[in-house]
Coordinates of C-alpha atoms and ligand atoms in Angstrom, one line a residue:
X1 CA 22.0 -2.9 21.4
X2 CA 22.6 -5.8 23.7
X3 CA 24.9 -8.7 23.9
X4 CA 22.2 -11.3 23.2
X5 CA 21.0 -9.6 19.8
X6 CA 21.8 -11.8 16.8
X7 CA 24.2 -10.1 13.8
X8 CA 21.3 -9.9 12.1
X9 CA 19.3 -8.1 14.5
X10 CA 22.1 -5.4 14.8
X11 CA 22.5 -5.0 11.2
X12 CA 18.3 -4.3 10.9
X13 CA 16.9 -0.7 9.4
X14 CA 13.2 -1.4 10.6
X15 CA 10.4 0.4 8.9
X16 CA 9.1 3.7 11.0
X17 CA 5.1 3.4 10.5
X18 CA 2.9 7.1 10.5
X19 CA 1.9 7.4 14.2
X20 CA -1.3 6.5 15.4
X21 CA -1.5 8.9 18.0
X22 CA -3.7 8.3 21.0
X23 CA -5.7 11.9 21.5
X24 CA -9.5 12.6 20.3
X25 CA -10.5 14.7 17.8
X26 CA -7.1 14.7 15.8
X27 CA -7.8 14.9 11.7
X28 CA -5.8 12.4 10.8
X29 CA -4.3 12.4 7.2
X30 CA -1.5 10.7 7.6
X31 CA -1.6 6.7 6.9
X32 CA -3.9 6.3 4.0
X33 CA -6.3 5.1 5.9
X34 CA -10.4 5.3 5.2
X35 CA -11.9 8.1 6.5
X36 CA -15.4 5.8 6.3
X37 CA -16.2 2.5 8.3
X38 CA -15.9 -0.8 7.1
X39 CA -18.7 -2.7 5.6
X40 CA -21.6 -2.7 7.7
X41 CA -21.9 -6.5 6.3
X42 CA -18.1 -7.0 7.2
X43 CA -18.4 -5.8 10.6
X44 CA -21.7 -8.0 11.0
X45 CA -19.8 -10.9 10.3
X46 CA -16.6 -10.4 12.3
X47 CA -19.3 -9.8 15.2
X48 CA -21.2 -13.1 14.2
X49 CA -17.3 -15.3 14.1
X50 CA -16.6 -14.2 17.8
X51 CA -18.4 -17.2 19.7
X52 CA -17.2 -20.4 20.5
X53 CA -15.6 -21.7 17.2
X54 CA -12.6 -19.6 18.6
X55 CA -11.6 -21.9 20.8
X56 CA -10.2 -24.2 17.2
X57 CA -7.5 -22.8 14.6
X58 CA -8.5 -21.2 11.9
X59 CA -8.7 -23.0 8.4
X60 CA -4.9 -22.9 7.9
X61 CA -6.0 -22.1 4.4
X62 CA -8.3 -19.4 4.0
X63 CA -10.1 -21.4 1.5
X64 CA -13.5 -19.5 1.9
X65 CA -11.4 -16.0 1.6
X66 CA -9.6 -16.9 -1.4
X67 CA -12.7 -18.0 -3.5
X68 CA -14.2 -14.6 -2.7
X69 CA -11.4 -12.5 -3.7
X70 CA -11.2 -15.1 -6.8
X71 CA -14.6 -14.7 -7.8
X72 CA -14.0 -10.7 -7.0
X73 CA -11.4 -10.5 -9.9
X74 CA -12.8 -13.4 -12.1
X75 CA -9.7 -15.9 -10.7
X76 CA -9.3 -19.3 -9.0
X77 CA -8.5 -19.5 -5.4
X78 CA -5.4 -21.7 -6.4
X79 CA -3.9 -17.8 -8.2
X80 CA -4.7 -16.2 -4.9
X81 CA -2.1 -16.0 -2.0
X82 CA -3.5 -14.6 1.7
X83 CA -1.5 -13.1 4.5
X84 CA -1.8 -10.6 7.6
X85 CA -1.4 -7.6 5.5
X86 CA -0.1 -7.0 2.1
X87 CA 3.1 -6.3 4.0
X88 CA 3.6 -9.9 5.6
X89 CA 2.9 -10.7 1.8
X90 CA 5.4 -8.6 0.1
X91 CA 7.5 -10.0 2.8
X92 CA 7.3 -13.5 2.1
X93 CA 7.5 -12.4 -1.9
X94 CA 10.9 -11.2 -1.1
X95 CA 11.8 -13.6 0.4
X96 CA 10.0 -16.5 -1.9
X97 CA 10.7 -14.4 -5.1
X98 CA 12.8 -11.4 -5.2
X99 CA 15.6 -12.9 -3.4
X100 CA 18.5 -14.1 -6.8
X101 CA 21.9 -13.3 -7.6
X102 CA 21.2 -9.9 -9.3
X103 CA 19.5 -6.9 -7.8
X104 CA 16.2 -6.1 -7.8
X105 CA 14.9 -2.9 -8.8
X106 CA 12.5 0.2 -7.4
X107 CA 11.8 3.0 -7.7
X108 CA 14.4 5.5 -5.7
X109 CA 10.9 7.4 -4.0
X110 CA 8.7 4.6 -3.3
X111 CA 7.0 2.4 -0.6
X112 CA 10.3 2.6 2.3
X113 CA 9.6 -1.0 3.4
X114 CA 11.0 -2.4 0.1
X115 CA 14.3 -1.3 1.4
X116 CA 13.9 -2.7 4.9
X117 CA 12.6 -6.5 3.2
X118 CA 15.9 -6.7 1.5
X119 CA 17.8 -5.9 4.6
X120 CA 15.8 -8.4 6.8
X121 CA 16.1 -10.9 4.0
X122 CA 19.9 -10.3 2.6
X123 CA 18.4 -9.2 -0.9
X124 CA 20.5 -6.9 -3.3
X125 CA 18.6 -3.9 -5.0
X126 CA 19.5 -1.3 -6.9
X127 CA 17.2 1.7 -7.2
X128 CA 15.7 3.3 -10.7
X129 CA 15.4 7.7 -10.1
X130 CA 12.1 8.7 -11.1
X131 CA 11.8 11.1 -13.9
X132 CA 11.8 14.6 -13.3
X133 CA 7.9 15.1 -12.6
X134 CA 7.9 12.0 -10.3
X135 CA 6.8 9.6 -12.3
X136 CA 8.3 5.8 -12.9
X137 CA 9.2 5.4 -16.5
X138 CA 9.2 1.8 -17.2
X139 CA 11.9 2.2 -20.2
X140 CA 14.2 2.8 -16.8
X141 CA 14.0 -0.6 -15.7
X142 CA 15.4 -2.1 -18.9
X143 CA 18.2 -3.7 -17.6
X144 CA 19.5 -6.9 -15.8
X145 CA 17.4 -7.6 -12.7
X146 CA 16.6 -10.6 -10.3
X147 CA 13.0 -8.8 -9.9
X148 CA 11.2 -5.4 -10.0
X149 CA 8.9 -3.9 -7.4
X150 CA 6.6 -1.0 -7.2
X151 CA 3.3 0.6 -6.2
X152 CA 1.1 1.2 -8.7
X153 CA -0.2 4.0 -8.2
X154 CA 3.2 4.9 -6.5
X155 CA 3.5 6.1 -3.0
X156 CA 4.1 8.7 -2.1
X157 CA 3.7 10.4 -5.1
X158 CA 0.1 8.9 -5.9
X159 CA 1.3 8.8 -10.0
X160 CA 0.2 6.1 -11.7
X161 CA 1.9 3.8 -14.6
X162 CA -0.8 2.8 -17.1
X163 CA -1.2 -0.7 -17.5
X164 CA 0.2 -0.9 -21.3
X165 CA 3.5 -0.3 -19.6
X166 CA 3.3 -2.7 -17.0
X167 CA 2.6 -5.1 -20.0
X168 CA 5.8 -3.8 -21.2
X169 CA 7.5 -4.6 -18.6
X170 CA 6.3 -7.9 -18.3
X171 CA 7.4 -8.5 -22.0
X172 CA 11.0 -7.1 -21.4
X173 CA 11.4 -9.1 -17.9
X174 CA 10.4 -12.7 -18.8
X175 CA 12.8 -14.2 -17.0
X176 CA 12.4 -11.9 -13.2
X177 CA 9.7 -11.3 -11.1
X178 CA 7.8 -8.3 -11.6
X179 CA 6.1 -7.2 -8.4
X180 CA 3.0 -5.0 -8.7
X181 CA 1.9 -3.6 -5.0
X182 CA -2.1 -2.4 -6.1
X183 CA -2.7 -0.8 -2.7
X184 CA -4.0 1.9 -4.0
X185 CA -5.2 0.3 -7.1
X186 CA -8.7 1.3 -6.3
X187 CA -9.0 4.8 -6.4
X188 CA -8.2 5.7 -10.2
X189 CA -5.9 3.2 -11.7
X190 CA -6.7 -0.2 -13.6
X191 CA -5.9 -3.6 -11.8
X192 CA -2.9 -5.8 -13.7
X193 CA -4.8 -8.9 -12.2
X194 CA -6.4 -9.5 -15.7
X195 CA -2.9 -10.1 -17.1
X196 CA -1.7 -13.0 -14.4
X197 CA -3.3 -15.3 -16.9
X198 CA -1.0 -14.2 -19.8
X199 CA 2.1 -13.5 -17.6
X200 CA 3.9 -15.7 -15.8
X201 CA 6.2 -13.1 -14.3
X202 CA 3.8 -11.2 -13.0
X203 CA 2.7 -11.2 -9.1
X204 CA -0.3 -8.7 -8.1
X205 CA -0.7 -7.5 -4.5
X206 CA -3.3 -6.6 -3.0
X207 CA -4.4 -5.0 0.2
X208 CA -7.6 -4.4 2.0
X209 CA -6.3 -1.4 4.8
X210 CA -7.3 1.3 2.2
X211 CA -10.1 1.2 -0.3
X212 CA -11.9 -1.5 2.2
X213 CA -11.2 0.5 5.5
X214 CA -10.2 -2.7 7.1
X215 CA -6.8 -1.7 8.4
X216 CA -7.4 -2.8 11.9
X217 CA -7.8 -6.4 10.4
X218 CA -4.6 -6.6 8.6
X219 CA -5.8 -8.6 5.4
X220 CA -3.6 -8.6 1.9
X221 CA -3.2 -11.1 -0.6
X222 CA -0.9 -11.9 -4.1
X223 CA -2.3 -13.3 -7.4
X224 CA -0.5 -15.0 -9.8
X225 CA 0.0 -18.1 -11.5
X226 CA -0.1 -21.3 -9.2
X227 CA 3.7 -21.7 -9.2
X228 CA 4.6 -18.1 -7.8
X229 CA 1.4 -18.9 -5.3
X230 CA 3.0 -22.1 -4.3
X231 CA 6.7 -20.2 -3.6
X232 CA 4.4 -18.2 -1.2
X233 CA 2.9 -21.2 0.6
X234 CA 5.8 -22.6 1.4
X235 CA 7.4 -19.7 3.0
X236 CA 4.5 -18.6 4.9
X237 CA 4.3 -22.7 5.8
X238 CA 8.0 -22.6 7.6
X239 CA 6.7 -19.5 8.9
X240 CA 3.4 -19.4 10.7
X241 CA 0.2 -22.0 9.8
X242 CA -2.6 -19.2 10.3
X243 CA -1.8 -15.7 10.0
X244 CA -4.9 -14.9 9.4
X245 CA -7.8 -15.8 11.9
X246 CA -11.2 -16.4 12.4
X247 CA -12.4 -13.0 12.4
X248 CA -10.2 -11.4 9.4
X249 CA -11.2 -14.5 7.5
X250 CA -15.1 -13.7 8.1
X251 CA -14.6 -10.1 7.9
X252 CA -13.1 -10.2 4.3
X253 CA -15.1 -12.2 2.6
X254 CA -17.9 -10.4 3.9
X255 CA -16.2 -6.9 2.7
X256 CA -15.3 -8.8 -1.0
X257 CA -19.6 -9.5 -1.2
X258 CA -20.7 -6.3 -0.6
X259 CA -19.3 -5.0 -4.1
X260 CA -21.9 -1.8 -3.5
X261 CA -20.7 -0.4 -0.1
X262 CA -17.3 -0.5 -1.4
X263 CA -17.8 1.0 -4.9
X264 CA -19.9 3.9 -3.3
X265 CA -17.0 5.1 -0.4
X266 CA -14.4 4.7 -3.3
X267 CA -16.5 7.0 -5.4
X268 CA -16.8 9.6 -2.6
X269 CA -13.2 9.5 -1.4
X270 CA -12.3 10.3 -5.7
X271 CA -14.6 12.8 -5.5
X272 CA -13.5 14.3 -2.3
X273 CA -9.8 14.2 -4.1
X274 CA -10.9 16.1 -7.2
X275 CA -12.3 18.6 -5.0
X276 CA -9.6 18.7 -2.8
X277 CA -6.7 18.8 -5.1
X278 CA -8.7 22.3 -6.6
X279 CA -8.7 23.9 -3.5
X280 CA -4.8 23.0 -3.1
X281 CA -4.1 24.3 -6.8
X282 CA -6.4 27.6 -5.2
X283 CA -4.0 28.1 -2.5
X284 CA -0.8 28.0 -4.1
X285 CA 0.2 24.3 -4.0
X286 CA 1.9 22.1 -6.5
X287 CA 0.0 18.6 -6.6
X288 CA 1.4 15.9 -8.5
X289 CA -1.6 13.6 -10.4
X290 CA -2.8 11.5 -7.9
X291 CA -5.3 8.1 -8.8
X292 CA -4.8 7.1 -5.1
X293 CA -6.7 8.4 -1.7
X294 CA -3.5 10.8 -1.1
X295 CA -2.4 13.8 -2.5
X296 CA 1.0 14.3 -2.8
X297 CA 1.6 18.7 -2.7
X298 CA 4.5 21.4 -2.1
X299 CA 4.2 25.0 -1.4
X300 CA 6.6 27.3 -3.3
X301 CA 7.2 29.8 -0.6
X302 CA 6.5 27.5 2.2
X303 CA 9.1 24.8 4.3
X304 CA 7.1 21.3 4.1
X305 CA 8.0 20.6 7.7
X306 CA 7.1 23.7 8.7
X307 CA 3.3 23.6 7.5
X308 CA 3.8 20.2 8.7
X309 CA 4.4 21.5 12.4
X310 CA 1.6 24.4 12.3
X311 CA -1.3 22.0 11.0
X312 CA -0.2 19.9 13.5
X313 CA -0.9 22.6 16.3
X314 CA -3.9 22.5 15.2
X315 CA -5.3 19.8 15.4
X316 CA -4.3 18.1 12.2
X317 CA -1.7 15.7 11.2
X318 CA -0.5 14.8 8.3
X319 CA 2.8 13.1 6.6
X320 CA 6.7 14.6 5.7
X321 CA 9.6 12.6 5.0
X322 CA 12.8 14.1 4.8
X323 CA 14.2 12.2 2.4
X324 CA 16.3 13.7 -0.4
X325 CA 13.9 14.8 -3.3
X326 CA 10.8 15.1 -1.4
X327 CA 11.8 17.1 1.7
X328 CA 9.5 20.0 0.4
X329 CA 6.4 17.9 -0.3
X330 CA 3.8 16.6 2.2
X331 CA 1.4 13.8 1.8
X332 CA -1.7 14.1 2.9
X333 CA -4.6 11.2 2.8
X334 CA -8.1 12.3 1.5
X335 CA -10.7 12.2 4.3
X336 CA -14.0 13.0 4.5
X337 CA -15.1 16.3 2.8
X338 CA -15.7 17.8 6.5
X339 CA -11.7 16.8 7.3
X340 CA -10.5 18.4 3.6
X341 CA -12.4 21.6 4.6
X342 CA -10.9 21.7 8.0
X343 CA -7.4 21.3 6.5
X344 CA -8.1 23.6 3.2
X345 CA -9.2 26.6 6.0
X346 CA -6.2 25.5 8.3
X347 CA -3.6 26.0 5.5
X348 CA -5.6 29.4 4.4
X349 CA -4.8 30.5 7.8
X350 CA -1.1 29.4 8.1
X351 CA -0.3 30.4 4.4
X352 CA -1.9 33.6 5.9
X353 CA -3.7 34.5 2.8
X354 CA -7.5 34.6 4.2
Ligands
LIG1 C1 -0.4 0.6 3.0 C2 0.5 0.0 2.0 C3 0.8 -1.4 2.1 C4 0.5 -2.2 3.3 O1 -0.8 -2.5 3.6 P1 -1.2 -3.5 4.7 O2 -1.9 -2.7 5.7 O3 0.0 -4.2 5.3 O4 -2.0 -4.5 4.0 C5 1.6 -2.0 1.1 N1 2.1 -1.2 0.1 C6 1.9 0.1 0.1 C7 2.5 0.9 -1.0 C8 1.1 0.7 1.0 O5 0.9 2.1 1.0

């Protein structure tokens, strides 16, 4: 705290990202990220953008990106909003949409930036308990709202709402905003993108960090109908002109056109899951359903933060909140089938049941 910070400044709660810690040979299962590379064709092209054209702005626009992820999901550019991350997007949708009179509404375990966007941005929120096996139950959120937000699939849990409720929900909200963050979208659940066209209410975002492995180049975007898209351009246009440069803009169009690469490393991290959440089951844990690249597990006779630590001695890392509900539970990301066997023989020796 210092005499020049603003009130606002004092009064922030920032978000505390998973580390990224700076030693070799770690197994790392604790962001969500891909355990495979990017695109070969994506990385190609980010190589090919970094010559001399970087010496001029960026198209302020992302025109060329937001006819690929159009064409991707059968849209037009003009229902497609682009920004450096899904989370400078959800930010600028709080800001742009979520921010009225009444509360908005999330889930009480969710994403734990929703929380710290309506503290930066002054927005009221109320949040909805999830029933008692974790999931969201949409009949919750049938009451006055200025909005509704959540993951779909959820995080942390990894449960997943299907899409004839989210259609509910859209029918029983006409007149708020209902928020559907699809980072996970990709690994076992069913897009709501389809229904921009019949909903106005209804904002979809997207990111690609997880089920394109481009989190290094901090690319998200929003669809929905052109005036929610517009609410987004303005903020992001009293905010910064090109948040997304040269190379992100060459690398994700070039990740959206090479449909194959991408289908084939979602396939393997789902099938790595299946195999994965077995092997859990085998050795005592408690998985909740997961149709995202993370497995959501607690240990009956075992202290989350406890296997937490011992992985961590050796060698792997994984994440624990302690936050009320879910202090027993650990989330762990899916990684290659090589880095779920080291963890699967890790926890066989800590649960000391070899
Ligand atoms: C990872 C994640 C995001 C943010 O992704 P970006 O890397 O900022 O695009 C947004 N929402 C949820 C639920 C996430 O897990």
């Amino acid at each position: 705290m210092s005499r020049f910070w603003s009130d606002v400044v004092k009064g922030l709660t920032p978000y505390v990202p998973g580390e990224q810690p700076k030693l070799a040979n770690l197994v790392k299962l604790n962001t969500n990220e891909n355990p495979y590379d990017p695109s070969p064709r994506a990385l190609e092209a980010i190589r090919a953008a970094t010559g001399e054209s970087l010496k001029l702005y960026p198209d302020p626009n992302a025109e060329q990106l937001k006819i690929a992820i159009g064409k991707y999901h059968g849209i037009e550019a003009r229902n497609v909003f682009v920004g450096n991350g899904s989370d400078e997007v959800l930010a600028h949708v709080f800001l742009a949409l979520l921010k009225h009179q009444r509360p908005i509404l999330f889930p009480d375990i969710s994403y734990s930036f929703y929380p710290v966007y309506c503290g930066l941005y002054q927005v009221a929120f109320e949040t909805v308990p999830l029933a008692a096996d974790f999931s969201i139950r949409v009949a919750d959120y049938a009451k006055p709202n200025g909005g509704i937000v959540f993951p779909n699939p959820n995080a942390p849990t990894g449960c997943l709402v299907p899409l004839a409720d989210i259609e509910g929900l859209l029918r029983s909200n006409p007149d708020s905003v209902v928020v559907i963050d699809e980072a996970y979208v990709d690994f076992g659940g069913e897009s709501a993108i389809p229904l921009i066209a019949r909903y106005p209410n209804l904002l979809v975002v997207q990111t690609l960090s997880k089920s394109r492995s481009l989190a290094g180049l901090r690319v998200g975007f929003a669809a929905g109908q052109a005036d929610l898209i517009e609410a987004l351009e303005r903020v992001k246009n009293s905010f910064n002109s090109y948040p997304l440069d040269r190379l992100a803009i060459a690398g994700a169009v070039a990740a959206y056109e090479d449909r194959d690469y991408f289908e084939q490393t979602c396939r393997a991290v789902i099938a790595s899951r299946e195999k994965l959440v077995a092997e859990m089951q085998a050795l005592g844990f408690e998985v909740l359903p997961s149709a995202a690249n993370f497995i959501f597990v607690r240990h009956p006779r075992r202290a989350a933060q406890e296997t937490a630590l011992a992985l961590r001695q050796r060698g792997i890392i994984v994440r624990h909140f302690k936050a009320p509900r879910i202090e027993q539970f650990l989330r762990i990301t899916v990684g290659t089938d090589a880095q779920c066997a080291a963890l699967v023989s890790a926890l066989r020796e800590i649960l000391g049941n070899r």
